């Protein structure tokens, strides 16, 4: 299959490295993936025969201006023009996420789908804002929109719900979806620190951002929960429908008290859907040690689904970083290659 | 899609009920499933227009001799003959398992695959004994062999490994795959019982068989682990390659000691594969409370995979009984309907 990539940051570069590492594996599975173009905001590389990945990866280690890459480097062109002049099967959308506008990814995805090109993306913004519009467009054009990497990265939350529970109706979703807050809670518990002290450690280690509000105020969890809810329960809820609480009010005292009861605080995003109504919220919950997410500590993540005919399913994982993120892009491409129609 | 079912015991009947219950759901997904025939060892029903499921389900509640069913009931016919005279897309194989010969399911599956018919099965025996032979036959004929229900039923162990970790190489499998032993261990721990006392409770509740050896001696776990290993790691190991220990030697004293250390005993099947060698074994392990399978209690089951590029993935579930088993057959049919080629 012929791929175009848009966005060439950490995940994009890791994706190239992964394809190089997995070359033999992919050949053994009968999968041939050629990268026809890589587009950044102001430059790119185009080669209709397929870009030499090893050579470009080496080049990229030293230089970021793809325009100066000798084989097919170019200055900024328009995606529309590039798609009209290349013949790709899949657009891999990896530009930075904007959860308020979805742009520029939303436009990229619409252009590609409208031209009958499959889209594989790690980009939360457009899925959060326009999932149903995008899937309708994809269905109309007979192509697939693969979003397995948008919620939890390597953790197969979306595919787990769509494929592992195929045929069942999901009635509740409980997600421990934010590694940063989970790390902070674990630090407080293990090292007997205050919230502020644990946050500082997370920031020093690069786990929490300088402005940690998106994570610690629960909005990252809410965003991911909303995607899971709308995709798996076929709803059209909005971020403003969710009651969101963060973790910044928790004290070491609270955590110690919970521990004495044999419980742990976790930031849980939870949706419960009945025929009459839907409730979506994010808040700190004291999990009993029998809860399957009780042990999901540190940077790990997990999700628990309740379904009608297939019972409960808990999925725990959490390899984080650019390689697992790239590997989950590759996973969606392989699922697509094997003919799976995720849109139904 | 047109289906033929062979075997009409608990799961077969539950499958019919599930199709009746899920009628609207399936229509909403654009999936039409018609049952063309149901074959038992000495009778069956055949209707090229599709069997009336509600009517047959009602009939089956009172009578087991399908030959007397007014619309298309017949005495024993040969599967070969039936397949030649019907036009089905999928054979659903649900006869009782025989892990020593694989029969009669193995023959049924070979006949169907050779005729270019997809096979969906819950039957461990043939997969244990002849997985590679069957997949080669399926590949040759361009059809799929779907075995998502053979190991753990509703728990998506096989599909989890094949789909959720697509593109990654699985390097270790740890499975808590037997509900009966897990129930006995939990009873011992909670009620402070001896092994013998807990076993008797499990037998009284119908959880353990009168001859419990297959479960308590570890062979059920070994069988499931072997299927996971051969399918997900592309190996060709045999049951005799596995070192198998059961749970019958454990004392309440052992369990109490482990609890004081904050640990729990679980019967774990484990495969570790490196480039040089493979190690497969089943034994009681003391799991630390940080282990993701630590909390998998009672009749629940779980599996933990370690992979190269997608990290660790733990899947926990365990709805047991005929409805979840039937639902996992339906899951494989839907995955097939969506075009997914599981064989690669």
XYZ file of C-alpha atoms in Angstrom:
688
model
C 0.000 0.000 0.000
C 1.188 3.533 -0.760
C 1.214 6.024 2.095
C 1.472 9.761 2.468
C 2.423 11.197 5.845
C 1.510 14.644 7.055
C 3.314 15.841 10.142
C 6.904 14.839 10.797
C 7.572 15.305 14.492
C 8.444 12.699 17.112
C 5.805 10.146 16.137
C 6.393 10.622 12.400
C 10.125 10.035 12.782
C 9.507 7.042 15.069
C 7.106 5.645 12.465
C 9.875 5.741 9.836
C 12.284 4.004 12.207
C 9.671 1.384 13.020
C 9.077 0.644 9.329
C 12.831 0.206 8.883
C 13.059 -2.120 11.914
C 9.970 -4.083 10.894
C 10.954 -4.456 7.226
C 11.512 -8.227 7.404
C 8.475 -8.758 9.602
C 6.228 -6.901 7.164
C 7.638 -8.811 4.171
C 6.952 -12.079 6.009
C 3.322 -10.994 6.398
C 3.035 -10.066 2.738
C 2.684 -6.374 3.546
C 4.477 -3.807 1.397
C 4.273 -0.223 2.571
C 5.762 2.552 0.450
C 5.968 6.131 1.672
C 5.241 8.370 -1.308
C 5.411 11.697 0.479
C 6.025 13.329 3.830
C 4.660 16.810 4.281
C 5.579 19.316 6.971
C 4.123 22.786 7.352
C 6.766 24.430 5.173
C 8.577 21.645 3.321
C 8.396 18.003 2.377
C 9.709 15.049 0.392
C 7.988 13.395 -2.544
C 9.052 10.287 -4.414
C 6.523 8.386 -6.501
C 8.769 5.292 -6.345
C 8.762 5.325 -2.547
C 11.067 7.300 -0.275
C 14.304 5.599 0.836
C 13.464 5.452 4.542
C 16.925 4.681 5.903
C 18.460 7.495 3.935
C 15.790 10.006 4.964
C 15.929 8.909 8.611
C 19.687 9.557 8.631
C 19.210 12.905 6.929
C 16.520 13.872 9.452
C 18.799 13.240 12.385
C 20.856 16.241 11.381
C 18.552 18.453 9.364
C 14.940 19.447 9.776
C 14.521 21.323 6.492
C 13.231 18.572 4.216
C 13.374 20.962 1.245
C 17.135 20.407 1.130
C 16.771 16.594 0.984
C 18.357 15.690 -2.368
C 15.810 13.131 -3.607
C 12.468 14.871 -3.913
C 12.758 17.553 -1.228
C 10.483 20.523 -1.868
C 9.258 23.775 -0.392
C 5.751 24.043 0.974
C 3.065 22.750 -1.343
C -0.597 22.445 -0.793
C -1.883 19.008 0.361
C -4.669 19.154 -2.189
C -2.142 19.575 -4.988
C 0.072 16.828 -3.593
C -2.811 14.347 -3.347
C -3.917 15.166 -6.901
C -0.419 14.444 -8.143
C 0.344 11.323 -6.128
C -1.496 8.049 -5.945
C -1.672 7.013 -2.313
C -3.987 4.572 -0.562
C -3.626 5.941 2.965
C -2.988 9.348 4.479
C -1.308 9.135 7.890
C -2.248 12.310 9.758
C 0.253 13.190 12.492
C 0.127 16.967 12.860
C -0.134 18.449 16.386
C -3.545 18.216 18.011
C -5.799 21.190 18.509
C -8.860 20.191 20.510
C -10.588 23.541 19.993
C -10.572 23.774 16.197
C -9.253 20.355 15.114
C -7.075 22.204 12.620
C -5.056 21.767 10.518
C -5.756 18.023 10.782
C -9.496 18.325 10.256
C -9.036 19.970 6.871
C -6.348 17.447 5.878
C -8.601 14.545 6.759
C -11.593 15.962 4.894
C -9.500 16.560 1.774
C -8.118 13.006 1.842
C -11.424 11.270 2.563
C -13.191 13.291 -0.120
C -10.625 12.013 -2.619
C -11.315 8.403 -1.567
C -8.144 7.953 0.479
C -8.161 6.018 3.774
C -7.067 8.057 6.806
C -5.120 6.699 9.770
C -4.643 9.203 12.550
C -3.370 9.748 16.067
C -5.007 13.149 16.134
C -7.656 13.602 18.842
C -8.921 17.053 17.785
C -10.854 16.177 14.627
C -12.268 13.009 16.191
C -13.444 14.934 19.216
C -15.083 17.636 17.128
C -16.245 15.969 13.941
C -16.192 12.177 14.264
C -19.636 11.592 12.809
C -19.137 14.047 9.959
C -15.832 12.398 9.062
C -17.198 8.853 9.218
C -20.134 9.831 7.026
C -17.718 11.236 4.479
C -15.576 8.079 4.686
C -18.614 5.841 4.263
C -19.849 7.846 1.320
C -16.476 7.432 -0.375
C -16.060 3.770 0.636
C -12.881 4.328 2.619
C -11.896 3.806 6.232
C -11.134 6.251 9.031
C -8.819 4.490 11.488
C -8.532 6.157 14.872
C -7.110 3.340 17.020
C -4.295 5.574 18.231
C -6.344 8.591 19.309
C -7.218 7.337 22.802
C -4.516 5.698 24.840
C -1.995 5.172 22.041
C -0.717 1.603 22.257
C -3.594 0.680 24.591
C -6.236 -0.699 22.208
C -9.190 1.168 23.688
C -10.968 1.976 20.426
C -10.216 -1.261 18.603
C -10.894 -3.199 21.800
C -14.368 -1.713 21.950
C -15.077 -1.997 18.228
C -13.516 -5.383 17.493
C -13.105 -7.335 20.754
C -16.683 -6.471 21.702
C -18.114 -6.698 18.179
C -21.747 -7.720 18.363
C -22.173 -6.616 21.971
C -23.693 -3.362 23.196
C -21.404 -1.446 25.544
C -23.368 -0.108 28.490
C -20.574 1.456 30.524
C -17.033 2.701 30.042
C -14.633 3.301 32.927
C -11.279 4.660 31.878
C -8.071 5.382 33.689
C -6.800 7.298 30.716
C -4.252 9.836 31.924
C -0.726 8.684 32.768
C 0.383 11.990 34.296
C -2.252 12.144 37.023
C -1.820 8.465 37.738
C 1.922 9.002 38.161
C 1.337 11.916 40.551
C -1.099 9.869 42.675
C 1.402 7.002 42.852
C 4.238 9.345 43.866
C 2.080 10.809 46.645
C 1.211 7.353 47.910
C 4.647 5.766 47.686
C 6.816 8.660 48.805
C 4.257 10.279 51.126
C 4.365 13.576 49.298
C 1.920 16.424 49.005
C 0.179 16.976 45.678
C 2.438 19.969 44.944
C 5.624 18.017 45.647
C 4.537 15.083 43.467
C 3.546 17.433 40.649
C 7.024 19.008 40.757
C 8.659 15.576 40.395
C 6.401 14.792 37.428
C 7.354 18.116 35.860
C 11.085 17.569 36.470
C 10.830 14.146 34.801
C 9.042 15.608 31.805
C 5.864 13.635 32.599
C 3.795 16.703 33.458
C 3.823 19.890 31.383
C 4.892 23.267 32.780
C 1.213 24.167 32.637
C -0.216 20.859 33.844
C -3.848 21.955 33.861
C -4.979 19.855 30.873
C -3.927 16.717 32.749
C -4.502 17.529 36.416
C -7.829 19.292 35.908
C -9.170 16.199 34.159
C -9.613 17.622 30.653
C -7.297 15.135 28.960
C -9.287 12.290 30.530
C -12.558 13.976 29.529
C -11.396 14.348 25.934
C -10.432 10.679 25.663
C -13.604 9.522 27.408
C -15.679 11.603 25.027
C -14.051 10.004 21.985
C -14.621 6.508 23.417
C -18.226 7.354 24.258
C -19.135 8.848 20.898
C -17.334 6.150 18.899
C -18.368 3.088 20.905
C -21.833 4.134 22.040
C -22.713 5.996 18.808
C -23.615 9.140 20.729
C -22.954 12.769 19.873
C -22.049 14.227 23.260
C -19.972 17.380 23.683
C -17.169 18.267 26.078
C -19.511 20.701 27.855
C -21.870 17.793 28.668
C -19.225 16.230 30.909
C -18.864 17.008 34.599
C -15.106 17.239 35.056
C -13.138 17.242 38.299
C -9.367 17.068 38.550
C -6.925 15.818 41.166
C -5.452 19.053 42.534
C -7.620 19.066 45.668
C -6.382 15.709 46.925
C -4.246 15.584 50.067
C -1.766 13.027 51.321
C -4.186 12.547 54.196
C -6.941 11.425 51.790
C -4.604 8.917 50.150
C -3.448 7.528 53.500
C -7.029 7.125 54.691
C -7.955 5.283 51.497
C -4.928 3.010 51.911
C -6.029 2.041 55.396
C -9.345 0.966 53.867
C -7.386 -1.028 51.262
C -8.368 1.411 48.520
C -6.631 3.687 46.037
C -7.643 6.986 44.470
C -7.656 7.017 40.675
C -8.840 9.659 38.228
C -11.621 7.830 36.414
C -13.627 8.920 33.406
C -16.933 7.115 33.411
C -19.880 6.878 31.040
C -22.998 4.912 31.877
C -25.634 4.625 29.174
C -29.128 3.262 29.563
C -31.975 3.475 27.077
C -33.262 6.569 28.870
C -30.126 8.570 29.541
C -26.390 8.899 29.475
C -24.130 10.069 32.306
C -20.569 11.142 31.622
C -18.150 12.379 34.238
C -14.525 12.569 35.294
C -13.569 12.488 38.961
C -11.324 10.945 41.584
C -12.697 7.593 42.655
C -11.654 5.364 45.528
C -11.206 1.972 43.893
C -11.605 -1.165 45.918
C -8.762 -3.675 45.536
C -11.084 -5.994 43.632
C -11.568 -3.423 40.882
C -9.611 -4.475 37.780
C -8.148 -0.967 37.435
C -6.946 -0.890 41.079
C -3.474 -2.112 40.074
C -3.026 0.208 37.122
C -0.268 2.334 38.585
C 2.192 4.944 37.465
C 2.150 5.792 33.800
C -0.046 2.804 32.909
C -3.563 3.165 31.619
C -6.612 0.981 31.440
C -10.216 0.827 30.436
C -13.086 -1.351 31.610
C -16.094 -1.956 29.393
C -19.363 -3.514 30.477
C -21.385 -5.104 27.709
C -24.640 -6.975 27.344
C -23.651 -10.268 25.724
C -19.868 -10.423 26.159
C -19.748 -9.365 29.820
C -16.983 -7.180 31.251
C -13.735 -6.560 29.442
C -10.767 -4.778 30.977
C -7.792 -3.774 28.866
C -4.626 -2.592 30.575
C -1.433 -1.396 28.969
C 0.335 1.802 28.612
C 3.591 1.652 26.740
C 4.058 5.377 26.231
C 6.399 7.357 24.055
C 6.825 7.810 20.339
C 7.661 4.182 19.426
C 4.458 2.660 20.863
C 2.493 5.556 19.348
C 4.071 4.801 15.966
C 3.402 1.080 16.508
C -0.261 1.791 17.059
C -0.363 3.692 13.759
C 1.222 0.626 12.142
C -1.371 -1.583 13.874
C -4.208 0.357 12.258
C -2.510 0.167 8.866
C -2.153 -3.625 9.185
C -5.799 -3.970 10.264
C -6.735 -1.920 7.197
C -4.434 -4.014 5.019
C -6.180 -7.165 6.234
C -9.415 -5.792 4.870
C -11.200 -4.948 8.108
C -13.996 -2.437 7.689
C -14.073 -0.702 11.044
C -16.883 1.632 10.011
C -20.251 -0.029 10.189
C -24.292 -14.392 5.047
C -25.601 -17.947 5.034
C -24.588 -20.206 7.898
C -24.638 -23.900 8.649
C -24.323 -25.035 12.249
C -22.998 -28.390 13.320
C -23.575 -29.317 16.946
C -26.725 -28.206 18.740
C -26.041 -28.369 22.452
C -25.972 -25.545 24.998
C -23.885 -23.119 22.954
C -25.741 -23.887 19.714
C -29.099 -23.203 21.336
C -27.762 -20.046 23.011
C -26.449 -18.919 19.629
C -29.961 -19.175 18.156
C -31.410 -17.219 21.078
C -28.722 -14.582 20.696
C -29.490 -14.150 16.988
C -33.159 -13.687 17.861
C -32.334 -11.133 20.574
C -29.841 -9.300 18.380
C -32.037 -9.200 15.280
C -32.564 -5.424 15.342
C -28.949 -4.772 16.271
C -27.683 -6.850 13.350
C -30.082 -5.172 10.918
C -28.847 -1.765 12.121
C -25.301 -2.865 11.287
C -26.312 -4.083 7.854
C -25.635 -7.713 8.777
C -28.036 -10.416 7.612
C -27.375 -13.908 8.927
C -29.486 -16.813 7.693
C -29.187 -20.289 9.185
C -29.532 -22.761 6.329
C -28.998 -25.920 8.329
C -28.389 -27.281 11.806
C -26.884 -30.736 12.028
C -26.757 -32.993 15.066
C -25.221 -36.463 15.179
C -28.449 -38.232 14.203
C -30.819 -35.569 12.890
C -31.037 -32.027 11.644
C -32.993 -29.214 10.027
C -32.444 -27.814 6.556
C -34.143 -24.868 4.935
C -32.534 -23.169 1.927
C -34.638 -20.041 2.628
C -33.310 -19.775 6.178
C -34.625 -21.530 9.264
C -37.293 -19.696 11.297
C -35.205 -19.253 14.440
C -37.975 -18.313 16.871
C -40.056 -21.256 15.800
C -37.182 -23.730 16.026
C -36.045 -22.349 19.388
C -39.549 -22.931 20.774
C -39.655 -26.424 19.283
C -36.216 -27.222 20.776
C -37.345 -26.312 24.259
C -39.572 -29.358 24.284
C -38.099 -31.771 21.777
C -34.558 -32.783 20.968
C -35.284 -34.906 17.895
C -34.912 -32.365 15.104
C -36.054 -34.978 12.577
C -39.618 -34.381 13.746
C -39.389 -30.604 13.167
C -42.073 -29.935 10.527
C -40.155 -27.536 8.273
C -37.105 -29.349 6.944
C -36.406 -31.805 9.772
C -34.451 -34.844 8.608
C -32.745 -37.984 9.827
C -28.973 -38.181 9.885
C -27.300 -37.128 6.677
C -23.678 -36.824 5.892
C -22.097 -33.327 6.239
C -20.391 -33.717 2.885
C -23.730 -34.318 1.205
C -25.356 -31.439 3.069
C -22.611 -28.999 2.080
C -22.818 -30.103 -1.563
C -26.535 -29.431 -1.545
C -26.595 -26.156 0.350
C -24.846 -22.905 -0.377
C -23.429 -21.588 2.863
C -20.674 -19.046 3.479
C -19.749 -20.114 7.014
C -19.770 -23.393 8.926
C -20.143 -22.865 12.673
C -18.559 -25.911 14.332
C -19.921 -26.517 17.839
C -19.608 -30.267 18.450
C -18.114 -31.460 21.766
C -14.341 -31.134 22.067
C -12.010 -34.088 21.969
C -8.463 -32.969 22.677
C -6.970 -36.381 21.860
C -8.328 -36.919 18.343
C -9.989 -33.577 17.527
C -12.889 -35.594 16.108
C -15.506 -35.304 14.837
C -14.834 -31.553 14.532
C -11.499 -31.958 12.747
C -13.094 -33.864 9.877
C -15.993 -31.392 9.685
C -13.619 -28.454 9.491
C -11.459 -30.056 6.811
C -14.517 -30.880 4.678
C -15.842 -27.314 4.936
C -12.516 -25.561 4.328
C -11.774 -27.832 1.350
C -15.082 -26.714 -0.163
C -14.121 -23.052 0.269
C -16.365 -22.390 3.266
C -15.244 -20.199 6.176
C -15.149 -21.974 9.546
C -15.954 -20.348 12.882
C -15.377 -22.618 15.847
C -15.316 -22.846 19.620
C -13.706 -26.263 19.389
C -10.279 -26.527 21.020
C -9.397 -30.057 19.874
C -8.733 -29.481 16.160
C -6.907 -26.214 16.878
C -4.707 -27.915 19.431
C -3.872 -30.790 17.127
C -3.932 -29.407 13.612
C -3.924 -25.593 13.617
C -1.211 -25.196 11.009
C -2.656 -27.856 8.721
C -6.097 -26.230 8.918
C -4.798 -22.705 8.309
C -2.807 -23.901 5.286
C -5.950 -25.473 3.876
C -7.932 -22.280 4.567
C -5.272 -20.117 2.929
C -5.122 -22.377 -0.098
C -8.885 -22.050 -0.514
C -8.972 -18.330 0.278
C -11.241 -18.668 3.303
C -10.892 -17.850 6.978
C -10.590 -20.055 10.037
C -11.918 -18.060 13.007
C -10.956 -19.436 16.399
C -11.578 -16.445 18.671
C -13.756 -18.531 20.972
C -11.414 -21.485 21.513
C -9.386 -19.963 24.343
C -11.215 -18.133 27.063
C -14.571 -17.780 25.306
C -15.736 -14.197 25.668
C -12.247 -13.129 26.761
C -10.633 -11.992 23.500
C -7.308 -13.773 23.983
C -6.790 -14.878 20.380
C -8.190 -11.792 18.682
C -6.435 -9.608 21.272
C -3.111 -11.126 20.295
C -3.777 -11.160 16.557
C -5.555 -7.821 16.143
C -4.812 -5.599 19.161
C -1.117 -6.432 18.858
C -1.034 -6.515 15.050
C 2.409 -5.541 13.864
C 4.112 -6.350 17.159
C 6.009 -9.521 18.031
C 4.724 -11.194 21.182
C 7.620 -12.321 23.348
C 5.755 -13.674 26.356
C 2.287 -14.897 27.256
C 1.074 -15.211 30.845
C -2.399 -16.603 31.176
C -4.764 -17.130 34.046
C -6.969 -19.270 31.876
C -8.905 -21.637 34.126
C -11.896 -20.371 36.068
C -12.355 -23.518 38.166
C -8.919 -23.482 39.787
C -9.133 -19.746 40.279
C -12.473 -20.184 42.050
C -11.027 -22.906 44.324
C -8.033 -20.730 45.265
C -10.335 -17.809 46.068
C -12.603 -20.007 48.218
C -9.580 -21.279 50.162
C -8.361 -17.737 50.744
C -11.678 -16.112 51.618
C -13.264 -18.868 53.673
C -10.028 -20.324 55.060
C -10.742 -23.770 53.664
C -8.514 -26.677 52.766
C -8.056 -27.539 49.104
C -10.389 -30.534 49.453
C -13.149 -28.469 51.083
C -12.946 -25.758 48.426
C -12.983 -28.353 45.656
C -16.169 -29.858 47.105
C -17.879 -26.439 47.059
C -16.842 -25.947 43.437
C -18.232 -29.378 42.591
C -21.507 -28.710 44.430
C -21.908 -25.431 42.498
C -21.272 -27.184 39.193
C -18.074 -25.207 38.648
C -15.781 -28.227 38.977
C -16.491 -31.576 37.316
C -16.947 -34.787 39.291
C -13.541 -35.782 37.917
C -11.830 -32.404 38.277
C -8.398 -33.552 37.082
C -8.432 -31.730 33.724
C -8.805 -28.423 35.586
C -6.962 -28.942 38.872
C -4.008 -30.783 37.360
C -3.397 -27.887 34.993
C -4.203 -29.582 31.673
C -7.019 -27.223 30.721
C -4.641 -24.282 31.245
C -1.910 -26.105 29.304
C -4.264 -26.750 26.377
C -5.322 -23.115 26.168
C -1.751 -21.859 26.573
C -0.615 -24.165 23.786
C -3.239 -22.792 21.399
C -2.256 -19.206 22.250
C 1.434 -20.030 21.829
C 1.119 -21.810 18.493
C -1.310 -19.264 17.052
C 0.316 -16.061 18.307
C 3.981 -17.060 18.230
C 3.709 -19.183 15.060
C 5.268 -22.180 16.793
C 4.404 -25.846 16.517
C 4.758 -27.024 20.118
C 3.004 -30.104 21.506
C 1.255 -30.720 24.805
C 4.099 -33.042 25.833
C 6.558 -30.107 25.516
C 4.847 -28.339 28.417
C 5.820 -28.795 32.037
C 2.473 -28.925 33.818
C 1.797 -28.636 37.529
C -1.650 -28.379 39.095
C -3.020 -26.875 42.291
C -3.877 -29.970 44.362
C -0.738 -29.744 46.505
C -1.492 -26.268 47.839
C -2.371 -25.848 51.521
C -4.283 -23.149 53.347
C -1.006 -22.470 55.131
C 0.696 -21.606 51.805
C -2.106 -19.217 50.917
C -2.032 -17.503 54.314
C 1.756 -17.079 54.122
C 1.448 -15.529 50.661
C -1.272 -13.179 51.912
C 0.996 -11.942 54.701
C 3.546 -11.059 52.011
C 0.740 -9.248 50.123
C 0.727 -11.923 47.417
C -1.744 -14.373 45.911
C -1.308 -17.802 44.355
C -2.650 -18.164 40.834
C -2.372 -21.013 38.360
C -0.440 -19.387 35.529
C 0.383 -20.755 32.107
C 3.446 -19.006 30.781
C 5.368 -19.015 27.520
C 8.564 -17.048 27.040
C 10.068 -17.013 23.572
C 13.451 -15.689 22.588
C 15.261 -16.135 19.281
C 17.120 -19.098 20.762
C 14.449 -20.980 22.659
C 10.944 -21.255 23.947
C 9.848 -22.166 27.471
C 6.282 -23.233 28.189
C 4.967 -24.212 31.583
C 1.955 -24.261 33.861
C 2.364 -23.847 37.604
C 1.153 -22.060 40.716
C 2.781 -18.655 40.954
C 2.778 -16.178 43.798
C 1.752 -12.922 42.150
C 2.786 -9.632 43.637
C -0.045 -7.132 44.068
C 1.413 -5.009 41.287
C 0.929 -7.806 38.777
C -2.005 -6.981 36.486
C -3.456 -10.484 36.975
C -3.301 -10.227 40.807
C -6.912 -9.047 40.990
C -8.342 -11.598 38.606
C -10.367 -13.552 41.109
C -13.024 -16.200 41.154
C -14.268 -17.355 37.792
C -12.580 -14.491 35.945
C -9.739 -15.013 33.531
C -6.979 -12.904 32.114
C -3.969 -12.882 29.878
C -0.908 -10.666 29.768
C 1.114 -10.291 26.597
C 4.527 -8.702 26.325
C 5.420 -7.373 22.901
C 8.305 -5.589 21.257
C 6.768 -2.437 19.830
C 3.367 -2.188 21.568
C 4.570 -2.929 25.110
C 2.530 -4.945 27.583
C -1.153 -5.647 27.101
C -3.352 -7.264 29.737
C -6.868 -8.399 28.899
C -9.220 -9.378 31.712
C -12.742 -10.667 31.436
C -14.490 -13.849 32.028
C -18.183 -13.820 31.381
C -18.749 -17.570 31.349
C -21.678 -19.686 30.311
C -23.374 -20.422 27.036
C -24.547 -16.877 26.200
C -21.067 -15.280 26.284
C -19.720 -18.322 24.408
C -22.399 -17.827 21.754
C -21.635 -14.092 21.734
C -17.992 -14.805 21.006
C -19.045 -16.959 18.038
C -21.132 -14.021 16.846
C -18.137 -11.710 17.360
C -16.023 -13.825 15.009
C -18.814 -13.878 12.429
C -19.090 -10.076 12.560
C -15.311 -9.694 12.247
C -15.466 -11.990 9.216
C -18.425 -10.043 7.829
C -16.419 -6.834 8.101
C -13.849 -8.360 5.795
C -11.042 -8.975 8.240
C -8.516 -11.547 7.081
C -7.230 -12.989 10.317
C -4.934 -15.457 8.589
C -1.706 -13.876 7.437
